[in-house]
Amino acid sequence: PVLVKTRDGRPIKIEPLTSKHISADSPNRYLFGGTSARAQASVLSLYDNSRPQQPSITGKKATWEIADTEIRNRLIEAKTKGGSMVILTPTLLSPSTKQLIADFIMAYPAAKHVVYDPISYSGIAIANERNFGKHVVPGYHFENAGVIVSINADFLGTWISPVEYTRQYVQNRKVSATQTKMSRHYHLESRLSLTGSNADKRAVIKPSEEATAVVALYNKIAGLTGAAALTGAQLTGKAEKVIAQAAEDLVASKGKGLVVAGSNDPNVQVVVNAINNMLGSYGTTISLGRNSNTHQSSNKDMQLLMDDMNKGAINTLIVYGANPAYDHADAKGFSEAIKKVETTISLNDRSDETSALCRYHCPDHHYLESWNDASPKAGLFTMCQPVIWPLFQTRQAQDSLLRWMGNTDDYYTYIKNYWVKNVYPSQSTYSDSQS
């Protein structure tokens, strides 16, 4: 145990986290995970001298007082005239930040929140909404799978949550005196990936054959279980043989199979859902209750935003943590569209391509200089605290939004109040909110 002091000076004894705190169905079990090389290297960006050190207006350095006054006046004017506002962010894991944005929209009713990710998994969420009425990316449990079939989903390298999935995957890939069976892994892909290189059986398919492979797998399983088949093209060669063998193993391991596909086409993902449903995977290797919150973007909403900007229908655009002028599929189109917005504000912590197109750049703290929270999975909440005093004259993006909506609280106070009101009542482990 260690003795620490809170911000108000009150001492608290912190017990070390041990296995006694962890149960199979406890959200705390996700604490035993890992980090990627990208996450480990991100500490270096804290000491990047090229990141903006103070706010700027049209590329020229400004004070926070001047920037706040101008932006607040513009927002109030837009509100009076009924001008449309948009806050553009990537997927936000922070529940308190989402609530803050909702409060901002309450203060400026013409505002709306658009979520954009450079790589979208909205096809999975749309398929789950069609099948189960839940617009979510489910939680996948590779540790519970005896047979895994992946069609262009590089779940060990790039797909959704590879660090999490790698830790799960290896649990059934190590043979020991107590564990004498390994999971069986089939992989079909258009290029050599980290996941494909670890597969027991691998076959190459064309990108245009991804949907064909999913339908072929469905039909093989349907034929073995007596379900109706779907119409569609047939695979040939090695891919067809791998699909046939995979189908037999999946049916033989009913309840312990898992099929995933990298396609962002909702129609393909609907078929994948049907396969997993035939195999009895829901509740064992797939969880809709413990869904992932890591990808919540909407391609449709982003396209509508670009259309509205081109029409001159957006008065104010606030960009926080997104850089579509660089990483959007139509980056040039976005760069042209943003020029038609009257008031553009970037809260990004970098002088990136999108920030360069904005009138105001109000740089965010680095995440290691910031308070924050996160809910990467449904029911799991974590707190983040700064590890260093801010190096430059930056300001946390949430504090900027609070200022511009006329709220005198700082984000530390806001996040603390949010947890007391929303997170503390949802648990029964601790008897008071401070603990």
mmCIF file of C-alpha atoms in Angstrom, residues 33-410:
data_model
loop_
_atom_site.group_PDB
_atom_site.id
_atom_site.type_symbol
_atom_site.label_atom_id
_atom_site.label_comp_id
_atom_site.label_asym_id
_atom_site.label_seq_id
_atom_site.Cartn_x
_atom_site.Cartn_y
_atom_site.Cartn_z
ATOM 1 C CA GLY A 33 -3.675 -5.849 -20.859
ATOM 2 C CA GLY A 34 -0.852 -4.110 -22.639
ATOM 3 C CA THR A 35 0.138 -1.188 -24.815
ATOM 4 C CA SER A 36 1.232 -0.918 -28.408
ATOM 5 C CA ALA A 37 4.541 0.485 -29.623
ATOM 6 C CA ARG A 38 2.584 3.510 -30.823
ATOM 7 C CA ALA A 39 1.213 4.179 -27.333
ATOM 8 C CA GLN A 40 4.647 3.718 -25.752
ATOM 9 C CA ALA A 41 6.273 6.097 -28.243
ATOM 10 C CA SER A 42 3.588 8.766 -27.755
ATOM 11 C CA VAL A 43 5.434 10.115 -24.702
ATOM 12 C CA LEU A 44 8.003 11.571 -27.107
ATOM 13 C CA SER A 45 5.385 13.874 -28.623
ATOM 14 C CA LEU A 46 5.121 15.652 -25.249
ATOM 15 C CA TYR A 47 8.541 17.208 -25.767
ATOM 16 C CA ASP A 48 7.959 18.158 -29.405
ATOM 17 C CA ASN A 49 9.088 21.795 -29.749
ATOM 18 C CA SER A 50 7.204 22.134 -33.019
ATOM 19 C CA ARG A 51 3.780 21.815 -31.375
ATOM 20 C CA PRO A 52 1.985 25.164 -30.947
ATOM 21 C CA GLN A 53 2.825 26.909 -27.699
ATOM 22 C CA GLN A 54 -0.037 29.438 -27.582
ATOM 23 C CA PRO A 55 -3.238 30.312 -29.487
ATOM 24 C CA SER A 56 -3.140 31.947 -32.896
ATOM 25 C CA ILE A 57 -5.559 33.864 -35.120
ATOM 26 C CA THR A 58 -5.102 33.568 -38.902
ATOM 27 C CA GLY A 59 -1.660 32.105 -38.249
ATOM 28 C CA LYS A 60 -0.472 34.950 -35.986
ATOM 29 C CA LYS A 61 0.224 34.473 -32.263
ATOM 30 C CA ALA A 62 -2.477 35.756 -29.925
ATOM 31 C CA THR A 63 -3.318 35.743 -26.236
ATOM 32 C CA TRP A 64 -6.000 33.534 -24.730
ATOM 33 C CA GLU A 65 -7.959 36.628 -23.696
ATOM 34 C CA ILE A 66 -8.165 37.961 -27.249
ATOM 35 C CA ALA A 67 -8.957 34.547 -28.754
ATOM 36 C CA ASP A 68 -11.653 33.809 -26.141
ATOM 37 C CA THR A 69 -13.305 37.201 -26.592
ATOM 38 C CA GLU A 70 -13.435 36.938 -30.383
ATOM 39 C CA ILE A 71 -14.657 33.342 -30.416
ATOM 40 C CA ARG A 72 -17.282 33.905 -27.713
ATOM 41 C CA ASN A 73 -18.642 36.945 -29.579
ATOM 42 C CA ARG A 74 -18.802 34.994 -32.833
ATOM 43 C CA LEU A 75 -20.579 32.059 -31.183
ATOM 44 C CA ILE A 76 -23.150 34.333 -29.536
ATOM 45 C CA GLU A 77 -23.721 36.153 -32.828
ATOM 46 C CA ALA A 78 -24.185 32.846 -34.664
ATOM 47 C CA LYS A 79 -26.612 31.675 -31.976
ATOM 48 C CA THR A 80 -28.631 34.901 -32.294
ATOM 49 C CA LYS A 81 -28.846 34.515 -36.049
ATOM 50 C CA GLY A 82 -29.585 30.775 -35.851
ATOM 51 C CA GLY A 83 -26.333 29.834 -37.562
ATOM 52 C CA SER A 84 -25.523 26.136 -37.717
ATOM 53 C CA MET A 85 -22.529 24.903 -35.699
ATOM 54 C CA VAL A 86 -20.693 21.576 -35.790
ATOM 55 C CA ILE A 87 -18.184 20.063 -33.363
ATOM 56 C CA LEU A 88 -16.100 17.580 -35.359
ATOM 57 C CA THR A 89 -14.195 14.974 -33.343
ATOM 58 C CA PRO A 90 -12.865 11.448 -33.729
ATOM 59 C CA THR A 91 -14.410 8.772 -31.510
ATOM 60 C CA LEU A 92 -14.310 10.080 -27.954
ATOM 61 C CA LEU A 93 -13.824 7.500 -25.204
ATOM 62 C CA SER A 94 -14.281 10.137 -22.498
ATOM 63 C CA PRO A 95 -17.826 10.041 -21.071
ATOM 64 C CA SER A 96 -17.378 13.391 -19.330
ATOM 65 C CA THR A 97 -16.235 15.031 -22.581
ATOM 66 C CA LYS A 98 -19.295 13.668 -24.354
ATOM 67 C CA GLN A 99 -21.458 15.152 -21.610
ATOM 68 C CA LEU A 100 -19.604 18.461 -21.905
ATOM 69 C CA ILE A 101 -20.294 18.535 -25.651
ATOM 70 C CA ALA A 102 -23.952 17.800 -24.919
ATOM 71 C CA ASP A 103 -23.942 20.759 -22.494
ATOM 72 C CA PHE A 104 -22.321 22.913 -25.170
ATOM 73 C CA ILE A 105 -25.121 21.974 -27.557
ATOM 74 C CA MET A 106 -27.625 22.942 -24.860
ATOM 75 C CA ALA A 107 -25.956 26.362 -24.695
ATOM 76 C CA TYR A 108 -25.890 26.634 -28.490
ATOM 77 C CA PRO A 109 -28.950 24.680 -29.723
ATOM 78 C CA ALA A 110 -27.991 25.040 -33.387
ATOM 79 C CA ALA A 111 -24.830 22.975 -32.748
ATOM 80 C CA LYS A 112 -24.407 19.252 -33.389
ATOM 81 C CA HIS A 113 -21.674 16.691 -32.862
ATOM 82 C CA VAL A 114 -20.212 14.785 -35.828
ATOM 83 C CA VAL A 115 -17.832 11.865 -35.216
ATOM 84 C CA TYR A 116 -15.198 11.094 -37.855
ATOM 85 C CA ASP A 117 -12.537 8.385 -37.826
ATOM 86 C CA PRO A 118 -10.026 7.969 -40.686
ATOM 87 C CA ILE A 119 -10.743 4.228 -40.622
ATOM 88 C CA SER A 120 -14.406 3.500 -40.055
ATOM 89 C CA TYR A 121 -16.036 0.377 -38.653
ATOM 90 C CA SER A 122 -19.547 1.756 -38.989
ATOM 91 C CA GLY A 123 -20.534 -1.198 -41.196
ATOM 92 C CA ILE A 124 -20.314 -3.500 -38.145
ATOM 93 C CA ALA A 125 -22.405 -1.147 -36.010
ATOM 94 C CA ILE A 126 -25.033 -0.723 -38.733
ATOM 95 C CA ALA A 127 -25.286 -4.501 -39.172
ATOM 96 C CA ASN A 128 -25.758 -4.992 -35.423
ATOM 97 C CA GLU A 129 -28.440 -2.328 -35.409
ATOM 98 C CA ARG A 130 -30.264 -4.167 -38.200
ATOM 99 C CA ASN A 131 -29.958 -7.550 -36.512
ATOM 100 C CA PHE A 132 -30.142 -6.737 -32.810
ATOM 101 C CA GLY A 133 -31.271 -3.110 -32.526
ATOM 102 C CA LYS A 134 -27.901 -2.055 -31.061
ATOM 103 C CA HIS A 135 -25.686 0.350 -32.994
ATOM 104 C CA VAL A 136 -22.440 -0.965 -31.497
ATOM 105 C CA VAL A 137 -19.175 -2.682 -32.303
ATOM 106 C CA PRO A 138 -19.402 -5.819 -30.139
ATOM 107 C CA GLY A 139 -16.827 -7.119 -27.715
ATOM 108 C CA TYR A 140 -14.895 -10.029 -29.243
ATOM 109 C CA HIS A 141 -13.443 -12.746 -26.997
ATOM 110 C CA PHE A 142 -10.751 -14.645 -28.857
ATOM 111 C CA GLU A 143 -9.732 -16.298 -25.577
ATOM 112 C CA ASN A 144 -13.019 -18.239 -25.624
ATOM 113 C CA ALA A 145 -12.706 -19.365 -29.245
ATOM 114 C CA GLY A 146 -11.688 -22.890 -30.205
ATOM 115 C CA VAL A 147 -11.922 -22.110 -33.935
ATOM 116 C CA ILE A 148 -11.293 -18.660 -35.434
ATOM 117 C CA VAL A 149 -12.006 -17.664 -39.017
ATOM 118 C CA SER A 150 -10.922 -14.233 -40.212
ATOM 119 C CA ILE A 151 -11.657 -12.788 -43.634
ATOM 120 C CA ASN A 152 -9.444 -9.750 -44.195
ATOM 121 C CA ALA A 153 -9.571 -8.755 -40.511
ATOM 122 C CA ASP A 154 -6.019 -8.218 -39.229
ATOM 123 C CA PHE A 155 -7.063 -8.471 -35.585
ATOM 124 C CA LEU A 156 -3.487 -8.970 -34.314
ATOM 125 C CA GLY A 157 -2.146 -5.963 -36.204
ATOM 126 C CA THR A 158 -4.627 -3.263 -37.145
ATOM 127 C CA TRP A 159 -8.275 -4.320 -36.744
ATOM 128 C CA ILE A 160 -10.303 -2.491 -34.048
ATOM 129 C CA SER A 161 -8.323 -3.362 -30.864
ATOM 130 C CA PRO A 162 -5.239 -5.456 -31.736
ATOM 131 C CA VAL A 163 -3.463 -5.115 -28.366
ATOM 132 C CA GLU A 164 -6.537 -6.453 -26.568
ATOM 133 C CA TYR A 165 -7.155 -9.192 -29.124
ATOM 134 C CA THR A 166 -3.513 -10.319 -29.123
ATOM 135 C CA ARG A 167 -3.602 -10.890 -25.362
ATOM 136 C CA GLN A 168 -6.816 -12.882 -25.752
ATOM 137 C CA TYR A 169 -5.592 -14.837 -28.785
ATOM 138 C CA VAL A 170 -2.349 -16.103 -27.241
ATOM 139 C CA GLN A 171 -4.170 -17.672 -24.286
ATOM 140 C CA ASN A 172 -5.331 -20.555 -26.495
ATOM 141 C CA ARG A 173 -2.184 -20.733 -28.624
ATOM 142 C CA LYS A 174 0.161 -22.002 -25.917
ATOM 143 C CA VAL A 175 0.282 -25.732 -25.217
ATOM 144 C CA SER A 176 1.241 -26.778 -21.696
ATOM 145 C CA ALA A 177 0.745 -29.635 -19.266
ATOM 146 C CA THR A 178 -2.546 -28.119 -18.165
ATOM 147 C CA GLN A 179 -3.648 -26.940 -21.618
ATOM 148 C CA THR A 180 -3.214 -29.618 -24.244
ATOM 149 C CA LYS A 181 -5.353 -28.072 -27.015
ATOM 150 C CA MET A 182 -4.725 -25.079 -29.244
ATOM 151 C CA SER A 183 -7.298 -22.958 -30.990
ATOM 152 C CA ARG A 184 -7.446 -23.428 -34.761
ATOM 153 C CA HIS A 185 -7.091 -20.331 -36.897
ATOM 154 C CA TYR A 186 -8.153 -19.971 -40.549
ATOM 155 C CA HIS A 187 -7.375 -16.771 -42.418
ATOM 156 C CA LEU A 188 -8.318 -15.440 -45.858
ATOM 157 C CA GLU A 189 -6.815 -12.154 -46.953
ATOM 158 C CA SER A 190 -5.690 -10.046 -49.890
ATOM 159 C CA ARG A 191 -2.234 -9.265 -48.508
ATOM 160 C CA LEU A 192 0.171 -10.746 -45.973
ATOM 161 C CA SER A 193 -0.686 -9.409 -42.517
ATOM 162 C CA LEU A 194 0.566 -10.098 -39.004
ATOM 163 C CA THR A 195 -2.621 -12.088 -38.326
ATOM 164 C CA GLY A 196 -2.313 -14.063 -41.550
ATOM 165 C CA SER A 197 1.295 -14.981 -40.747
ATOM 166 C CA ASN A 198 0.110 -16.588 -37.480
ATOM 167 C CA ALA A 199 -2.739 -18.593 -39.006
ATOM 168 C CA ASP A 200 -2.806 -22.396 -39.195
ATOM 169 C CA LYS A 201 -4.432 -22.280 -42.629
ATOM 170 C CA ARG A 202 -4.160 -19.249 -44.895
ATOM 171 C CA ALA A 203 -5.444 -18.543 -48.392
ATOM 172 C CA VAL A 204 -5.241 -15.525 -50.664
ATOM 173 C CA ILE A 205 -8.390 -13.871 -52.036
ATOM 174 C CA LYS A 206 -8.864 -10.781 -54.173
ATOM 175 C CA PRO A 207 -10.312 -7.689 -52.468
ATOM 176 C CA SER A 208 -13.336 -8.148 -54.746
ATOM 177 C CA GLU A 209 -13.814 -11.680 -53.360
ATOM 178 C CA GLU A 210 -14.251 -10.647 -49.709
ATOM 179 C CA ALA A 211 -18.057 -10.735 -49.812
ATOM 180 C CA THR A 212 -17.929 -13.930 -51.888
ATOM 181 C CA ALA A 213 -15.805 -15.622 -49.208
ATOM 182 C CA VAL A 214 -18.246 -14.626 -46.437
ATOM 183 C CA VAL A 215 -21.234 -15.965 -48.403
ATOM 184 C CA ALA A 216 -19.317 -19.148 -49.282
ATOM 185 C CA LEU A 217 -18.563 -19.776 -45.600
ATOM 186 C CA TYR A 218 -22.213 -19.162 -44.703
ATOM 187 C CA ASN A 219 -23.387 -21.652 -47.344
ATOM 188 C CA LYS A 220 -20.924 -24.337 -46.226
ATOM 189 C CA ILE A 221 -22.113 -24.015 -42.622
ATOM 190 C CA ALA A 222 -25.761 -23.860 -43.722
ATOM 191 C CA GLY A 223 -25.270 -27.076 -45.669
ATOM 192 C CA LEU A 224 -23.869 -28.802 -42.593
ATOM 193 C CA THR A 225 -26.581 -27.525 -40.237
ATOM 194 C CA GLY A 226 -29.620 -27.758 -42.511
ATOM 195 C CA ALA A 227 -30.161 -23.997 -42.902
ATOM 196 C CA ALA A 228 -31.173 -22.332 -46.167
ATOM 197 C CA ALA A 229 -28.347 -21.277 -48.472
ATOM 198 C CA LEU A 230 -27.725 -17.839 -49.971
ATOM 199 C CA THR A 231 -27.247 -17.111 -53.660
ATOM 200 C CA GLY A 232 -23.847 -15.830 -54.704
ATOM 201 C CA ALA A 233 -20.623 -16.504 -56.572
ATOM 202 C CA GLN A 234 -18.403 -19.442 -55.650
ATOM 203 C CA LEU A 235 -14.774 -19.465 -54.567
ATOM 204 C CA THR A 236 -12.308 -21.754 -56.294
ATOM 205 C CA GLY A 237 -8.867 -23.203 -55.614
ATOM 206 C CA LYS A 238 -7.179 -23.152 -52.213
ATOM 207 C CA ALA A 239 -9.561 -20.537 -50.797
ATOM 208 C CA GLU A 240 -12.545 -22.827 -51.399
ATOM 209 C CA LYS A 241 -10.778 -25.715 -49.684
ATOM 210 C CA VAL A 242 -9.842 -23.592 -46.658
ATOM 211 C CA ILE A 243 -13.450 -22.358 -46.386
ATOM 212 C CA ALA A 244 -14.783 -25.937 -46.522
ATOM 213 C CA GLN A 245 -12.388 -27.161 -43.826
ATOM 214 C CA ALA A 246 -13.069 -24.103 -41.664
ATOM 215 C CA ALA A 247 -16.827 -24.676 -41.891
ATOM 216 C CA GLU A 248 -16.478 -28.265 -40.697
ATOM 217 C CA ASP A 249 -14.333 -27.223 -37.729
ATOM 218 C CA LEU A 250 -16.703 -24.386 -36.808
ATOM 219 C CA VAL A 251 -19.729 -26.672 -36.780
ATOM 220 C CA ALA A 252 -17.830 -29.272 -34.749
ATOM 221 C CA SER A 253 -16.929 -26.543 -32.216
ATOM 222 C CA LYS A 254 -20.379 -25.002 -31.996
ATOM 223 C CA GLY A 255 -20.524 -22.399 -29.239
ATOM 224 C CA LYS A 256 -16.762 -21.885 -29.371
ATOM 225 C CA GLY A 257 -16.385 -20.524 -32.894
ATOM 226 C CA LEU A 258 -15.696 -16.954 -33.951
ATOM 227 C CA VAL A 259 -15.924 -15.467 -37.438
ATOM 228 C CA VAL A 260 -14.770 -11.894 -38.140
ATOM 229 C CA ALA A 261 -14.469 -9.898 -41.376
ATOM 230 C CA GLY A 262 -12.694 -6.646 -42.131
ATOM 231 C CA SER A 263 -15.300 -5.386 -44.580
ATOM 232 C CA ASN A 264 -17.022 -2.081 -43.801
ATOM 233 C CA ASP A 265 -20.029 -3.087 -45.910
ATOM 234 C CA PRO A 266 -23.065 -3.522 -43.605
ATOM 235 C CA ASN A 267 -24.498 -6.200 -45.914
ATOM 236 C CA VAL A 268 -21.351 -8.319 -45.547
ATOM 237 C CA GLN A 269 -21.411 -7.858 -41.775
ATOM 238 C CA VAL A 270 -25.068 -8.938 -41.644
ATOM 239 C CA VAL A 271 -23.997 -12.263 -43.193
ATOM 240 C CA VAL A 272 -21.132 -12.521 -40.677
ATOM 241 C CA ASN A 273 -23.680 -12.003 -37.882
ATOM 242 C CA ALA A 274 -25.824 -14.775 -39.369
ATOM 243 C CA ILE A 275 -22.831 -17.134 -39.403
ATOM 244 C CA ASN A 276 -21.979 -16.420 -35.772
ATOM 245 C CA ASN A 277 -25.633 -16.826 -34.848
ATOM 246 C CA MET A 278 -25.754 -20.283 -36.488
ATOM 247 C CA LEU A 279 -22.632 -21.203 -34.520
ATOM 248 C CA GLY A 280 -24.027 -20.040 -31.152
ATOM 249 C CA SER A 281 -21.183 -17.544 -30.745
ATOM 250 C CA TYR A 282 -23.202 -14.786 -29.051
ATOM 251 C CA GLY A 283 -22.669 -14.859 -25.320
ATOM 252 C CA THR A 284 -19.409 -16.813 -25.549
ATOM 253 C CA THR A 285 -17.033 -15.396 -28.157
ATOM 254 C CA ILE A 286 -19.090 -12.271 -28.954
ATOM 255 C CA SER A 287 -20.640 -9.914 -26.438
ATOM 256 C CA LEU A 288 -23.148 -7.223 -27.345
ATOM 257 C CA GLY A 289 -23.478 -6.225 -23.690
ATOM 258 C CA ARG A 290 -19.765 -5.589 -23.159
ATOM 259 C CA ASN A 291 -19.476 -3.740 -26.463
ATOM 260 C CA SER A 292 -16.472 -1.719 -27.596
ATOM 261 C CA ASN A 293 -16.697 2.086 -27.573
ATOM 262 C CA THR A 294 -13.561 2.601 -29.639
ATOM 263 C CA HIS A 295 -15.141 3.238 -33.054
ATOM 264 C CA GLN A 296 -18.316 5.331 -33.200
ATOM 265 C CA SER A 297 -17.907 7.310 -36.434
ATOM 266 C CA SER A 298 -20.483 7.636 -39.183
ATOM 267 C CA ASN A 299 -19.432 7.900 -42.832
ATOM 268 C CA LYS A 300 -22.893 9.206 -43.654
ATOM 269 C CA ASP A 301 -22.732 12.043 -41.112
ATOM 270 C CA MET A 302 -19.283 13.092 -42.343
ATOM 271 C CA GLN A 303 -20.468 13.207 -45.941
ATOM 272 C CA LEU A 304 -23.514 15.275 -44.954
ATOM 273 C CA LEU A 305 -21.195 17.701 -43.132
ATOM 274 C CA MET A 306 -19.044 18.157 -46.225
ATOM 275 C CA ASP A 307 -22.151 18.678 -48.367
ATOM 276 C CA ASP A 308 -23.476 21.298 -45.928
ATOM 277 C CA MET A 309 -20.135 23.112 -45.820
ATOM 278 C CA ASN A 310 -20.050 23.271 -49.605
ATOM 279 C CA LYS A 311 -23.559 24.738 -49.590
ATOM 280 C CA GLY A 312 -22.500 27.410 -47.069
ATOM 281 C CA ALA A 313 -24.985 25.974 -44.548
ATOM 282 C CA ILE A 314 -22.435 25.691 -41.716
ATOM 283 C CA ASN A 315 -21.621 28.918 -39.867
ATOM 284 C CA THR A 316 -19.146 27.548 -37.317
ATOM 285 C CA LEU A 317 -16.913 24.476 -37.326
ATOM 286 C CA ILE A 318 -14.983 23.427 -34.210
ATOM 287 C CA VAL A 319 -12.437 20.671 -34.861
ATOM 288 C CA TYR A 320 -11.110 18.694 -31.895
ATOM 289 C CA GLY A 321 -8.595 15.888 -32.420
ATOM 290 C CA ALA A 322 -9.438 15.247 -36.093
ATOM 291 C CA ASN A 323 -7.420 16.000 -39.219
ATOM 292 C CA PRO A 324 -9.642 15.229 -42.222
ATOM 293 C CA ALA A 325 -7.719 17.662 -44.433
ATOM 294 C CA TYR A 326 -4.977 15.023 -44.300
ATOM 295 C CA ASP A 327 -6.533 11.615 -43.668
ATOM 296 C CA HIS A 328 -10.046 11.773 -45.186
ATOM 297 C CA ALA A 329 -10.586 9.768 -48.371
ATOM 298 C CA ASP A 330 -11.493 13.081 -50.044
ATOM 299 C CA ALA A 331 -9.032 15.294 -48.176
ATOM 300 C CA LYS A 332 -8.909 17.797 -51.020
ATOM 301 C CA GLY A 333 -12.687 18.039 -51.033
ATOM 302 C CA PHE A 334 -12.755 18.687 -47.281
ATOM 303 C CA SER A 335 -10.030 21.339 -47.609
ATOM 304 C CA GLU A 336 -12.123 23.182 -50.203
ATOM 305 C CA ALA A 337 -15.343 22.818 -48.213
ATOM 306 C CA ILE A 338 -13.912 24.208 -44.950
ATOM 307 C CA LYS A 339 -13.015 27.453 -46.729
ATOM 308 C CA LYS A 340 -16.751 28.134 -47.110
ATOM 309 C CA VAL A 341 -17.326 28.134 -43.323
ATOM 310 C CA GLU A 342 -17.376 31.593 -41.721
ATOM 311 C CA THR A 343 -15.867 30.677 -38.326
ATOM 312 C CA THR A 344 -13.397 27.814 -38.084
ATOM 313 C CA ILE A 345 -11.714 26.799 -34.821
ATOM 314 C CA SER A 346 -9.133 24.081 -34.249
ATOM 315 C CA LEU A 347 -8.556 22.612 -30.797
ATOM 316 C CA ASN A 348 -5.917 20.178 -32.083
ATOM 317 C CA ASP A 349 -2.642 20.022 -30.181
ATOM 318 C CA ARG A 350 -0.668 20.079 -33.449
ATOM 319 C CA SER A 351 -0.279 22.551 -36.306
ATOM 320 C CA ASP A 352 -1.677 19.995 -38.718
ATOM 321 C CA GLU A 353 -3.265 20.337 -42.155
ATOM 322 C CA THR A 354 -6.753 21.025 -40.778
ATOM 323 C CA SER A 355 -5.557 23.542 -38.169
ATOM 324 C CA ALA A 356 -3.744 25.462 -40.914
ATOM 325 C CA LEU A 357 -7.110 26.018 -42.636
ATOM 326 C CA CYS A 358 -8.834 27.312 -39.482
ATOM 327 C CA ARG A 359 -9.082 30.987 -38.498
ATOM 328 C CA TYR A 360 -8.524 30.211 -34.814
ATOM 329 C CA HIS A 361 -6.115 27.637 -33.415
ATOM 330 C CA CYS A 362 -6.578 27.122 -29.678
ATOM 331 C CA PRO A 363 -4.141 24.266 -28.982
ATOM 332 C CA ASP A 364 -5.083 21.510 -26.579
ATOM 333 C CA HIS A 365 -2.735 20.229 -23.866
ATOM 334 C CA HIS A 366 -0.834 17.047 -24.594
ATOM 335 C CA TYR A 367 -2.728 14.112 -23.066
ATOM 336 C CA LEU A 368 0.037 13.659 -20.472
ATOM 337 C CA GLU A 369 -0.638 17.223 -19.303
ATOM 338 C CA SER A 370 -4.381 16.652 -19.006
ATOM 339 C CA TRP A 371 -7.159 15.386 -16.793
ATOM 340 C CA ASN A 372 -9.462 12.984 -18.595
ATOM 341 C CA ASP A 373 -11.484 9.821 -18.289
ATOM 342 C CA ALA A 374 -12.312 6.951 -20.616
ATOM 343 C CA SER A 375 -14.852 4.213 -21.153
ATOM 344 C CA PRO A 376 -13.312 1.945 -23.814
ATOM 345 C CA LYS A 377 -15.888 -0.764 -23.121
ATOM 346 C CA ALA A 378 -19.434 -0.591 -21.854
ATOM 347 C CA GLY A 379 -19.358 -0.685 -18.061
ATOM 348 C CA LEU A 380 -15.627 0.017 -17.775
ATOM 349 C CA PHE A 381 -14.542 3.469 -16.570
ATOM 350 C CA THR A 382 -10.991 4.687 -16.055
ATOM 351 C CA MET A 383 -9.514 7.964 -14.853
ATOM 352 C CA CYS A 384 -6.536 9.748 -16.386
ATOM 353 C CA GLN A 385 -4.501 12.375 -14.591
ATOM 354 C CA PRO A 386 -1.686 14.684 -15.748
ATOM 355 C CA VAL A 387 1.871 13.521 -15.113
ATOM 356 C CA ILE A 388 3.511 16.905 -15.747
ATOM 357 C CA TRP A 389 2.642 20.588 -15.524
ATOM 358 C CA PRO A 390 1.846 22.017 -19.012
ATOM 359 C CA LEU A 391 5.080 22.896 -20.788
ATOM 360 C CA PHE A 392 3.609 25.647 -22.970
ATOM 361 C CA GLN A 393 0.760 28.151 -22.912
ATOM 362 C CA THR A 394 -1.717 25.607 -24.225
ATOM 363 C CA ARG A 395 -5.120 24.855 -22.662
ATOM 364 C CA GLN A 396 -7.132 21.677 -22.421
ATOM 365 C CA ALA A 397 -9.796 21.599 -25.127
ATOM 366 C CA GLN A 398 -12.547 20.900 -22.603
ATOM 367 C CA ASP A 399 -11.598 24.054 -20.687
ATOM 368 C CA SER A 400 -11.922 26.044 -23.920
ATOM 369 C CA LEU A 401 -15.435 24.721 -24.543
ATOM 370 C CA LEU A 402 -16.406 25.531 -20.940
ATOM 371 C CA ARG A 403 -15.156 29.116 -21.348
ATOM 372 C CA TRP A 404 -16.984 29.611 -24.645
ATOM 373 C CA MET A 405 -20.285 28.371 -23.231
ATOM 374 C CA GLY A 406 -19.969 30.732 -20.254
ATOM 375 C CA ASN A 407 -19.241 28.048 -17.624
ATOM 376 C CA THR A 408 -16.800 29.246 -14.947
ATOM 377 C CA ASP A 409 -15.792 25.727 -13.810
ATOM 378 C CA ASP A 410 -12.500 24.226 -14.925
#
